[in-house]
Coordinates of C-alpha atoms in Angstrom, one line a residue:
M97 CA 35.2 -31.2 31.3
N98 CA 31.5 -31.8 30.8
A99 CA 31.8 -30.7 27.2
L100 CA 34.2 -33.5 26.5
R101 CA 32.0 -36.3 27.7
N102 CA 30.2 -36.8 24.4
S103 CA 32.2 -35.1 21.7
V104 CA 33.0 -36.3 18.2
R105 CA 35.2 -34.6 15.6
L106 CA 35.4 -35.9 12.1
L107 CA 37.1 -34.9 8.9
G108 CA 35.7 -36.5 5.8
H109 CA 33.8 -36.4 2.4
L110 CA 30.1 -36.5 1.9
G111 CA 28.8 -39.7 0.4
D112 CA 25.7 -38.0 -1.1
D113 CA 23.9 -34.7 -1.2
P114 CA 22.3 -33.8 2.2
K115 CA 18.6 -34.7 2.4
V116 CA 17.0 -31.6 3.8
R117 CA 13.4 -31.1 4.9
K118 CA 11.2 -28.7 6.8
L119 CA 9.2 -30.2 9.6
D120 CA 5.6 -29.2 10.5
S121 CA 7.1 -27.3 13.5
G122 CA 9.0 -25.1 11.1
K123 CA 12.4 -26.6 12.0
T124 CA 14.9 -27.6 9.2
V125 CA 16.7 -30.9 9.4
A126 CA 19.4 -32.3 7.2
H127 CA 20.6 -35.9 7.1
F128 CA 23.9 -36.9 5.4
T129 CA 26.8 -39.3 5.6
I130 CA 30.5 -38.7 5.5
A131 CA 33.3 -41.1 4.9
T132 CA 36.6 -41.0 6.9
N133 CA 39.7 -42.7 5.7
E134 CA 42.4 -44.3 7.8
I135 CA 45.7 -45.3 6.1
Y136 CA 48.1 -47.6 7.9
R137 CA 50.7 -50.3 7.3
D138 CA 49.8 -53.9 8.0
S139 CA 52.1 -56.5 9.6
R140 CA 53.8 -57.1 6.2
G141 CA 54.5 -53.3 5.8
E142 CA 52.0 -52.9 3.0
K143 CA 49.9 -49.8 2.9
Q144 CA 46.2 -50.4 3.7
S145 CA 43.3 -48.0 3.6
E146 CA 40.1 -48.4 5.6
T147 CA 36.9 -46.3 5.1
T148 CA 34.3 -45.8 7.8
W149 CA 30.9 -44.3 7.1
H150 CA 29.2 -42.0 9.6
R151 CA 25.5 -40.9 9.7
L152 CA 25.0 -37.2 10.6
V153 CA 22.0 -35.0 11.4
A154 CA 22.0 -31.2 11.4
W155 CA 19.3 -28.9 12.7
G156 CA 18.3 -25.3 12.1
K157 CA 21.0 -23.0 10.8
Q158 CA 23.5 -25.9 10.4
A159 CA 20.9 -27.8 8.2
E160 CA 20.4 -24.7 6.1
I161 CA 24.2 -24.3 5.6
A162 CA 24.5 -28.0 4.7
E163 CA 21.7 -27.6 2.1
K164 CA 23.3 -24.5 0.6
Y165 CA 26.9 -25.5 0.5
L166 CA 27.4 -29.2 0.8
K167 CA 27.2 -31.7 -2.0
K168 CA 28.3 -35.2 -2.7
G169 CA 32.1 -35.3 -2.4
S170 CA 32.4 -32.1 -0.3
E171 CA 35.1 -32.2 2.3
V172 CA 33.9 -31.1 5.7
S173 CA 35.1 -31.0 9.3
I174 CA 32.4 -31.5 11.9
E175 CA 32.0 -31.4 15.6
G176 CA 29.1 -32.9 17.4
K177 CA 27.8 -35.5 19.8
L178 CA 27.1 -39.2 19.4
T179 CA 23.4 -40.2 19.8
N180 CA 21.5 -43.5 19.6
R181 CA 17.9 -43.9 18.8
S182 CA 15.5 -46.8 18.3
W183 CA 12.1 -47.4 16.8
E184 CA 9.8 -50.2 15.7
D185 CA 9.6 -50.8 11.9
K186 CA 6.4 -51.6 10.0
N187 CA 7.0 -55.3 10.9
G188 CA 7.1 -54.5 14.6
E189 CA 10.9 -55.2 14.8
K190 CA 13.1 -53.0 16.9
Q191 CA 15.6 -50.9 14.8
Y192 CA 18.6 -49.0 16.1
M193 CA 20.6 -46.2 14.7
T194 CA 23.7 -44.4 15.9
E195 CA 24.3 -40.9 14.4
I196 CA 26.2 -37.7 15.1
V197 CA 24.2 -34.5 15.9
V198 CA 26.2 -31.7 14.3
N199 CA 27.0 -28.7 16.5
S200 CA 29.4 -27.0 14.1
M201 CA 31.0 -27.6 10.8
L202 CA 33.8 -26.2 8.8
L203 CA 33.5 -26.3 5.0
L204 CA 36.9 -27.2 3.5
D205 CA 36.0 -26.9 -0.2
K206 CA 36.4 -23.6 -2.0
V207 CA 33.0 -21.9 -2.4
A208 CA 32.4 -20.2 -5.8
N209 CA 31.3 -16.6 -5.6

């Protein structure tokens, strides 16, 4: 049950191409966002759609896969964990960010050979 304590699964489309960089340590990191859509009927029975954006970060092999295969609009299923971080900006104000650290992903678009 410990594996379920902080587990996130999402199915969505990339909002932009992943931003990938190599760190001085040699590690590769990719940052990207995906949009998930929820469709429901409101109290009047009218169909409504709600989009939620999620920030994701992938490390190592997952980052390399993201760089090679993902692009804006790609459909992907991810599994990861929710993390929070904070820092002080250049004005000394505390900033906060919630993001999902990707453990695995399934590419749902067809890959050209």
